[in-house]
Amino acid sequence: MNRRDFLKSSALGASIAASGIVTMPGADAMPRLSPLPGNALNGHARVAGFSAHGRNWTVWDDLRSGDGMMTLVADGKALSLSKRTEPTYATAKPPYLGLKLRDIAQAGADLLAEKLLAHGDDPDEEEVRLAAPPCASDFDPREIGSRLPWTTLIGTVQAGDTMPIFPNGRDRCFRPAHVFPELRGDEIAKKRNEGLLGGWLPAIHKVIPMEDGRWYDLLVFADVEATDPLIVQTWHRTIEVKDGKPLKTSYGHSYSPYPPRRTLPDAQQFYTALLAFVSAWQTALGDMAPVTLPGQDWADMARHAFAKELIVRPGGTYPKYGAVDRDYFGPEYDGFQDIFTSSLYANLEWGRFAQARAVLDNYFSEFVFDNGMVNMRGPETGQYGLTLSLLARYLRYTGDAAILRKYRDRIAATVAVLTDLHDESLNLPKSDRGYGLIHGWSESDACLHPDPTMWWKPYYGNSAFAVRGWRDIAAVWTQIDPMGASAAKDWQARAIRLQARLIESMNANIRRDLTPPYIGPLPGTSDTFREALAGHRETEQGWAHRVYCELLQADVLPDDLANLTVDCLRQHGGTVLGVVANFSPANDTHRDLLGFITYGYAQQLLRLDRIEEYLLFLYAHRHHAHNPGSWVAAEVAGIGGDLPLFCIPAQLTIPLLVRWMLVFEDSDADRLHLGRAIPRDWLGSGKPIAIEGAPTRWGRVDFTLQANPARKSVHAEVHLSKGNVPAETHVRLRLPKEHRLRSATVNGDKARLTGKDRDTVLLRGADGPVFRIAATYT
């Protein structure tokens, strides 16, 4: 499909202009307005007036701080946009919780995680944030090679590229410093605060302070009405502020002036474009399941991740691994399986079914061949299994068998990739360490080495995901192929056989001479992954971090083996700040964490009820695998403030983790978990917690939860889909540790409590589909 045809095929409900170029949905509409409270504008400065959509508008900005609200008012109604920011520089003194970086890097144990969890309670989010300098807070642009020192980016659905934004607010075409010379160079912006307009919109807000108490307030966003197929047009606003008042304001659009033909825009043009921008993005993300959290920035972060995905994917659909830099924007990455699996998973979990379908259709049309191979240089064996599992999830969530029938033969060929490898392994001598296990690359980059057979090995993650993929696709296969019952039966049998062989091999290869016991990423290893990587020599344990993440995510291990694997990573150099590390030899200078693929590790923490560790992962990923404020996610992030490389699978991790803390289903049991990992202080705050229309294989679920600290009571409400409910629904009430549940009722009857802390209300499906829980605590 050529680029123009591809842009026309966007499945986001985008409109087609007369020129044939896609524009963003809702770009010419009005954003949602709310009534204006009587005192909402107290202390705000009037910064502009303009006319648009047949109304007269005034623009008010609370410039008393960089986090003040912007409000656009017309006819007594308002569009209120927050400007919350985060410091982009290190604020902890001393850093690393008082530990030495050398000790953190050298230790087998995750010293930072141990310190953050030492009190035996949920980790403190602020303490986690301060545990290391944030991403991109301390890097030398002269030491990043040919890369540009950009720290965030903007774009639209329709444009085939993105626009990098640099610390001082400039992009590749426009510089606010032309009007405000003080803003020349990025050094002036090292101590800035940064955020997103409206909390989640892809509009960058920067606050750059000056020594005399003045500061600069900068906004930049992409022009959603632009029709360029590649170029990203941009809007800019810069205000010089003193004592809460605007001293000087300048607007810009895309390019520097070339008078008299090209001049700077005025306020009317800028704010009219802002209305279109907000409207377009509200429409583009309108199908996401609504969520209310005590820390609303978490909901904003999840929503922004999907906005960033639409920016990064040309036309909103075509896959790209990264942005701006040749690594990772080059087409050789487009078919990378992780782009597809992370996107399909995250969009499904948040009810974005149209986007999920568009991504699925594009991938199987453009990147899967008739023989099941992918149009990418190095297929990752485990990702074939995850793909099959997610296709089954897509069908269970959406009921849309038509798109899967369209690609039935390619799906069957994907299954055959794994069954062929399984057959090969069964032809090995039973004495071979890889007998009965799936051989193949675990990591795409293996194919780039002089001898890629070094990594054609029986990695445990390959077999685990094959089991999961066969099991899940077999359960729905006759809905895709009505004549496929015998094939599904064979896949189910293979899943049982391979799972048993996997567990047998793992149990036979545990090194119990180490504390805790050590299990390698494949059978027959005599040294740990850190020892194997020492000296940077090539080793079959290269990229073992991926193997462990996929092994755990597949959820085919008994709890004892899963716990052993987690402990092995925690104590033998495999995590940092509770997040799976980018494995490396012990050294004196760095211990990097992985921003992408690690969500499988976190998911297993949740299954094993290791909730404090799950929350540590969540907090650490947010604060140390994202640039602060603008939330650009890192593929790999150091803990020294260096500038990481962005990739979109890392960006989609937080939406998955936030969804699972609220709504999470067992892989095989007829069981649903609600509120399983809600932080104790969230419930203790007394603020509402809710998600509406969360998709599950039993249908959509509404879940609300709120405590009343004054009355020592908790109320929850669960709405399941009528006629299709799980056998069990577990609703956890994670109160602060000093409290204990005293009593609980469900629909007026005494509740059944379960869980190690007796904090979980058990709902039986036959009693539903609506459940009202009332509890008291001491």
PDB file of N, CA and C in Angstrom, residues 157-213:
ATOM      1  N   VAL A 157      -2.186  13.211  13.966  1.00  0.00           N
ATOM      2  CA  VAL A 157      -2.493  11.894  13.427  1.00  0.00           C
ATOM      3  C   VAL A 157      -2.085  11.819  11.963  1.00  0.00           C
ATOM      4  N   GLN A 158      -2.390  12.868  11.205  1.00  0.00           N
ATOM      5  CA  GLN A 158      -2.261  12.777   9.762  1.00  0.00           C
ATOM      6  C   GLN A 158      -0.831  12.901   9.253  1.00  0.00           C
ATOM      7  N   ALA A 159       0.023  13.605   9.953  1.00  0.00           N
ATOM      8  CA  ALA A 159       1.379  13.825   9.452  1.00  0.00           C
ATOM      9  C   ALA A 159       2.192  12.541   9.546  1.00  0.00           C
ATOM     10  N   GLY A 160       3.056  12.342   8.558  1.00  0.00           N
ATOM     11  CA  GLY A 160       3.865  11.135   8.527  1.00  0.00           C
ATOM     12  C   GLY A 160       5.142  11.236   9.317  1.00  0.00           C
ATOM     13  N   ASP A 161       5.337  12.312  10.047  1.00  0.00           N
ATOM     14  CA  ASP A 161       6.542  12.484  10.857  1.00  0.00           C
ATOM     15  C   ASP A 161       6.157  13.247  12.111  1.00  0.00           C
ATOM     16  N   THR A 162       7.132  13.509  12.955  1.00  0.00           N
ATOM     17  CA  THR A 162       6.917  14.250  14.191  1.00  0.00           C
ATOM     18  C   THR A 162       7.874  15.433  14.231  1.00  0.00           C
ATOM     19  N   MET A 163       7.683  16.314  15.198  1.00  0.00           N
ATOM     20  CA  MET A 163       8.557  17.470  15.377  1.00  0.00           C
ATOM     21  C   MET A 163       9.207  17.407  16.753  1.00  0.00           C
ATOM     22  N   PRO A 164      10.531  17.347  16.823  1.00  0.00           N
ATOM     23  CA  PRO A 164      11.204  17.356  18.120  1.00  0.00           C
ATOM     24  C   PRO A 164      11.168  18.740  18.753  1.00  0.00           C
ATOM     25  N   ILE A 165      11.070  18.764  20.066  1.00  0.00           N
ATOM     26  CA  ILE A 165      11.100  20.023  20.823  1.00  0.00           C
ATOM     27  C   ILE A 165      12.300  19.954  21.768  1.00  0.00           C
ATOM     28  N   PHE A 166      13.047  21.027  21.823  1.00  0.00           N
ATOM     29  CA  PHE A 166      14.287  21.078  22.593  1.00  0.00           C
ATOM     30  C   PHE A 166      14.040  21.781  23.932  1.00  0.00           C
ATOM     31  N   PRO A 167      14.988  21.675  24.868  1.00  0.00           N
ATOM     32  CA  PRO A 167      14.741  22.210  26.212  1.00  0.00           C
ATOM     33  C   PRO A 167      14.302  23.669  26.248  1.00  0.00           C
ATOM     34  N   ASN A 168      14.829  24.519  25.380  1.00  0.00           N
ATOM     35  CA  ASN A 168      14.469  25.942  25.441  1.00  0.00           C
ATOM     36  C   ASN A 168      13.221  26.284  24.647  1.00  0.00           C
ATOM     37  N   GLY A 169      12.497  25.285  24.144  1.00  0.00           N
ATOM     38  CA  GLY A 169      11.228  25.527  23.473  1.00  0.00           C
ATOM     39  C   GLY A 169      11.305  25.624  21.973  1.00  0.00           C
ATOM     40  N   ARG A 170      12.487  25.617  21.414  1.00  0.00           N
ATOM     41  CA  ARG A 170      12.602  25.688  19.958  1.00  0.00           C
ATOM     42  C   ARG A 170      12.292  24.324  19.342  1.00  0.00           C
ATOM     43  N   ASP A 171      11.952  24.338  18.053  1.00  0.00           N
ATOM     44  CA  ASP A 171      11.887  23.104  17.299  1.00  0.00           C
ATOM     45  C   ASP A 171      12.838  23.221  16.113  1.00  0.00           C
ATOM     46  N   ARG A 172      12.659  22.440  15.099  1.00  0.00           N
ATOM     47  CA  ARG A 172      13.596  22.451  13.981  1.00  0.00           C
ATOM     48  C   ARG A 172      13.322  23.583  12.995  1.00  0.00           C
ATOM     49  N   CYS A 173      12.235  24.328  13.219  1.00  0.00           N
ATOM     50  CA  CYS A 173      11.873  25.398  12.278  1.00  0.00           C
ATOM     51  C   CYS A 173      11.622  26.737  12.948  1.00  0.00           C
ATOM     52  N   PHE A 174      11.324  26.754  14.235  1.00  0.00           N
ATOM     53  CA  PHE A 174      10.908  27.992  14.899  1.00  0.00           C
ATOM     54  C   PHE A 174      11.630  28.128  16.232  1.00  0.00           C
ATOM     55  N   ARG A 175      12.036  29.380  16.537  1.00  0.00           N
ATOM     56  CA  ARG A 175      12.771  29.650  17.786  1.00  0.00           C
ATOM     57  C   ARG A 175      12.136  30.828  18.522  1.00  0.00           C
ATOM     58  N   PRO A 176      11.577  30.596  19.696  1.00  0.00           N
ATOM     59  CA  PRO A 176      11.065  31.718  20.499  1.00  0.00           C
ATOM     60  C   PRO A 176      12.132  32.753  20.804  1.00  0.00           C
ATOM     61  N   ALA A 177      13.405  32.340  20.767  1.00  0.00           N
ATOM     62  CA  ALA A 177      14.498  33.269  21.082  1.00  0.00           C
ATOM     63  C   ALA A 177      14.619  34.400  20.079  1.00  0.00           C
ATOM     64  N   HIS A 178      13.994  34.296  18.923  1.00  0.00           N
ATOM     65  CA  HIS A 178      14.034  35.412  17.970  1.00  0.00           C
ATOM     66  C   HIS A 178      13.324  36.639  18.532  1.00  0.00           C
ATOM     67  N   VAL A 179      12.304  36.411  19.360  1.00  0.00           N
ATOM     68  CA  VAL A 179      11.597  37.526  20.008  1.00  0.00           C
ATOM     69  C   VAL A 179      12.137  37.756  21.420  1.00  0.00           C
ATOM     70  N   PHE A 180      12.543  36.652  22.083  1.00  0.00           N
ATOM     71  CA  PHE A 180      13.052  36.722  23.456  1.00  0.00           C
ATOM     72  C   PHE A 180      14.495  36.219  23.474  1.00  0.00           C
ATOM     73  N   PRO A 181      15.462  37.075  23.211  1.00  0.00           N
ATOM     74  CA  PRO A 181      16.864  36.639  23.079  1.00  0.00           C
ATOM     75  C   PRO A 181      17.404  35.902  24.299  1.00  0.00           C
ATOM     76  N   GLU A 182      16.819  36.139  25.471  1.00  0.00           N
ATOM     77  CA  GLU A 182      17.282  35.428  26.683  1.00  0.00           C
ATOM     78  C   GLU A 182      17.166  33.916  26.550  1.00  0.00           C
ATOM     79  N   LEU A 183      16.278  33.465  25.671  1.00  0.00           N
ATOM     80  CA  LEU A 183      16.008  32.043  25.551  1.00  0.00           C
ATOM     81  C   LEU A 183      16.950  31.326  24.589  1.00  0.00           C
ATOM     82  N   ARG A 184      18.023  32.011  24.178  1.00  0.00           N
ATOM     83  CA  ARG A 184      18.982  31.360  23.297  1.00  0.00           C
ATOM     84  C   ARG A 184      19.717  30.244  24.050  1.00  0.00           C
ATOM     85  N   GLY A 185      19.839  29.101  23.409  1.00  0.00           N
ATOM     86  CA  GLY A 185      20.610  28.001  23.975  1.00  0.00           C
ATOM     87  C   GLY A 185      19.830  27.223  25.021  1.00  0.00           C
ATOM     88  N   ASP A 186      20.142  25.949  25.132  1.00  0.00           N
ATOM     89  CA  ASP A 186      19.434  25.085  26.082  1.00  0.00           C
ATOM     90  C   ASP A 186      19.943  25.217  27.512  1.00  0.00           C
ATOM     91  N   GLU A 187      21.092  25.816  27.679  1.00  0.00           N
ATOM     92  CA  GLU A 187      21.639  25.951  29.023  1.00  0.00           C
ATOM     93  C   GLU A 187      20.716  26.776  29.902  1.00  0.00           C
ATOM     94  N   ILE A 188      20.014  27.753  29.306  1.00  0.00           N
ATOM     95  CA  ILE A 188      19.101  28.613  30.055  1.00  0.00           C
ATOM     96  C   ILE A 188      17.923  27.822  30.624  1.00  0.00           C
ATOM     97  N   ALA A 189      17.651  26.640  30.035  1.00  0.00           N
ATOM     98  CA  ALA A 189      16.465  25.863  30.411  1.00  0.00           C
ATOM     99  C   ALA A 189      16.793  24.643  31.259  1.00  0.00           C
ATOM    100  N   LYS A 190      17.991  24.563  31.804  1.00  0.00           N
ATOM    101  CA  LYS A 190      18.347  23.365  32.576  1.00  0.00           C
ATOM    102  C   LYS A 190      17.504  23.219  33.836  1.00  0.00           C
ATOM    103  N   LYS A 191      17.052  24.317  34.399  1.00  0.00           N
ATOM    104  CA  LYS A 191      16.269  24.276  35.644  1.00  0.00           C
ATOM    105  C   LYS A 191      14.783  24.514  35.392  1.00  0.00           C
ATOM    106  N   ARG A 192      14.326  24.118  34.234  1.00  0.00           N
ATOM    107  CA  ARG A 192      12.925  24.377  33.872  1.00  0.00           C
ATOM    108  C   ARG A 192      11.984  23.351  34.505  1.00  0.00           C
ATOM    109  N   ASN A 193      10.707  23.698  34.515  1.00  0.00           N
ATOM    110  CA  ASN A 193       9.628  22.752  34.791  1.00  0.00           C
ATOM    111  C   ASN A 193       8.886  22.511  33.483  1.00  0.00           C
ATOM    112  N   GLU A 194       8.306  21.316  33.357  1.00  0.00           N
ATOM    113  CA  GLU A 194       7.689  20.979  32.081  1.00  0.00           C
ATOM    114  C   GLU A 194       6.449  20.137  32.315  1.00  0.00           C
ATOM    115  N   GLY A 195       5.495  20.251  31.404  1.00  0.00           N
ATOM    116  CA  GLY A 195       4.275  19.469  31.517  1.00  0.00           C
ATOM    117  C   GLY A 195       3.499  19.469  30.226  1.00  0.00           C
ATOM    118  N   LEU A 196       2.242  19.058  30.317  1.00  0.00           N
ATOM    119  CA  LEU A 196       1.360  18.948  29.171  1.00  0.00           C
ATOM    120  C   LEU A 196       0.106  19.770  29.426  1.00  0.00           C
ATOM    121  N   LEU A 197      -0.296  20.541  28.459  1.00  0.00           N
ATOM    122  CA  LEU A 197      -1.499  21.345  28.596  1.00  0.00           C
ATOM    123  C   LEU A 197      -2.713  20.444  28.789  1.00  0.00           C
ATOM    124  N   GLY A 198      -3.574  20.821  29.723  1.00  0.00           N
ATOM    125  CA  GLY A 198      -4.754  20.015  29.987  1.00  0.00           C
ATOM    126  C   GLY A 198      -4.459  18.708  30.690  1.00  0.00           C
ATOM    127  N   GLY A 199      -3.222  18.528  31.129  1.00  0.00           N
ATOM    128  CA  GLY A 199      -2.851  17.323  31.840  1.00  0.00           C
ATOM    129  C   GLY A 199      -2.353  16.210  30.943  1.00  0.00           C
ATOM    130  N   TRP A 200      -2.945  16.058  29.734  1.00  0.00           N
ATOM    131  CA  TRP A 200      -2.595  14.927  28.869  1.00  0.00           C
ATOM    132  C   TRP A 200      -2.450  15.285  27.398  1.00  0.00           C
ATOM    133  N   LEU A 201      -2.944  16.436  26.985  1.00  0.00           N
ATOM    134  CA  LEU A 201      -2.900  16.795  25.563  1.00  0.00           C
ATOM    135  C   LEU A 201      -1.454  16.877  25.069  1.00  0.00           C
ATOM    136  N   PRO A 202      -1.176  16.534  23.821  1.00  0.00           N
ATOM    137  CA  PRO A 202       0.198  16.603  23.298  1.00  0.00           C
ATOM    138  C   PRO A 202       0.605  18.029  22.949  1.00  0.00           C
ATOM    139  N   ALA A 203       0.479  18.904  23.926  1.00  0.00           N
ATOM    140  CA  ALA A 203       0.912  20.302  23.827  1.00  0.00           C
ATOM    141  C   ALA A 203       1.906  20.536  24.949  1.00  0.00           C
ATOM    142  N   ILE A 204       3.107  20.929  24.611  1.00  0.00           N
ATOM    143  CA  ILE A 204       4.180  21.039  25.588  1.00  0.00           C
ATOM    144  C   ILE A 204       4.127  22.393  26.278  1.00  0.00           C
ATOM    145  N   HIS A 205       4.180  22.353  27.599  1.00  0.00           N
ATOM    146  CA  HIS A 205       4.188  23.567  28.417  1.00  0.00           C
ATOM    147  C   HIS A 205       5.499  23.617  29.176  1.00  0.00           C
ATOM    148  N   LYS A 206       6.214  24.713  29.040  1.00  0.00           N
ATOM    149  CA  LYS A 206       7.503  24.878  29.709  1.00  0.00           C
ATOM    150  C   LYS A 206       7.494  26.142  30.563  1.00  0.00           C
ATOM    151  N   VAL A 207       8.124  26.036  31.718  1.00  0.00           N
ATOM    152  CA  VAL A 207       8.315  27.181  32.606  1.00  0.00           C
ATOM    153  C   VAL A 207       9.813  27.329  32.829  1.00  0.00           C
ATOM    154  N   ILE A 208      10.365  28.441  32.325  1.00  0.00           N
ATOM    155  CA  ILE A 208      11.809  28.669  32.407  1.00  0.00           C
ATOM    156  C   ILE A 208      12.046  29.900  33.293  1.00  0.00           C
ATOM    157  N   PRO A 209      12.586  29.708  34.500  1.00  0.00           N
ATOM    158  CA  PRO A 209      12.751  30.834  35.428  1.00  0.00           C
ATOM    159  C   PRO A 209      13.999  31.657  35.116  1.00  0.00           C
ATOM    160  N   MET A 210      13.922  32.947  35.459  1.00  0.00           N
ATOM    161  CA  MET A 210      15.062  33.850  35.378  1.00  0.00           C
ATOM    162  C   MET A 210      15.499  34.218  36.802  1.00  0.00           C
ATOM    163  N   GLU A 211      16.693  34.710  36.944  1.00  0.00           N
ATOM    164  CA  GLU A 211      17.237  34.976  38.277  1.00  0.00           C
ATOM    165  C   GLU A 211      16.528  36.118  38.999  1.00  0.00           C
ATOM    166  N   ASP A 212      15.935  37.049  38.261  1.00  0.00           N
ATOM    167  CA  ASP A 212      15.316  38.217  38.906  1.00  0.00           C
ATOM    168  C   ASP A 212      13.843  37.996  39.257  1.00  0.00           C
ATOM    169  N   GLY A 213      13.396  36.743  39.239  1.00  0.00           N
ATOM    170  CA  GLY A 213      12.011  36.461  39.596  1.00  0.00           C
ATOM    171  C   GLY A 213      11.077  36.418  38.406  1.00  0.00           C
TER     172      GLY A 213
END
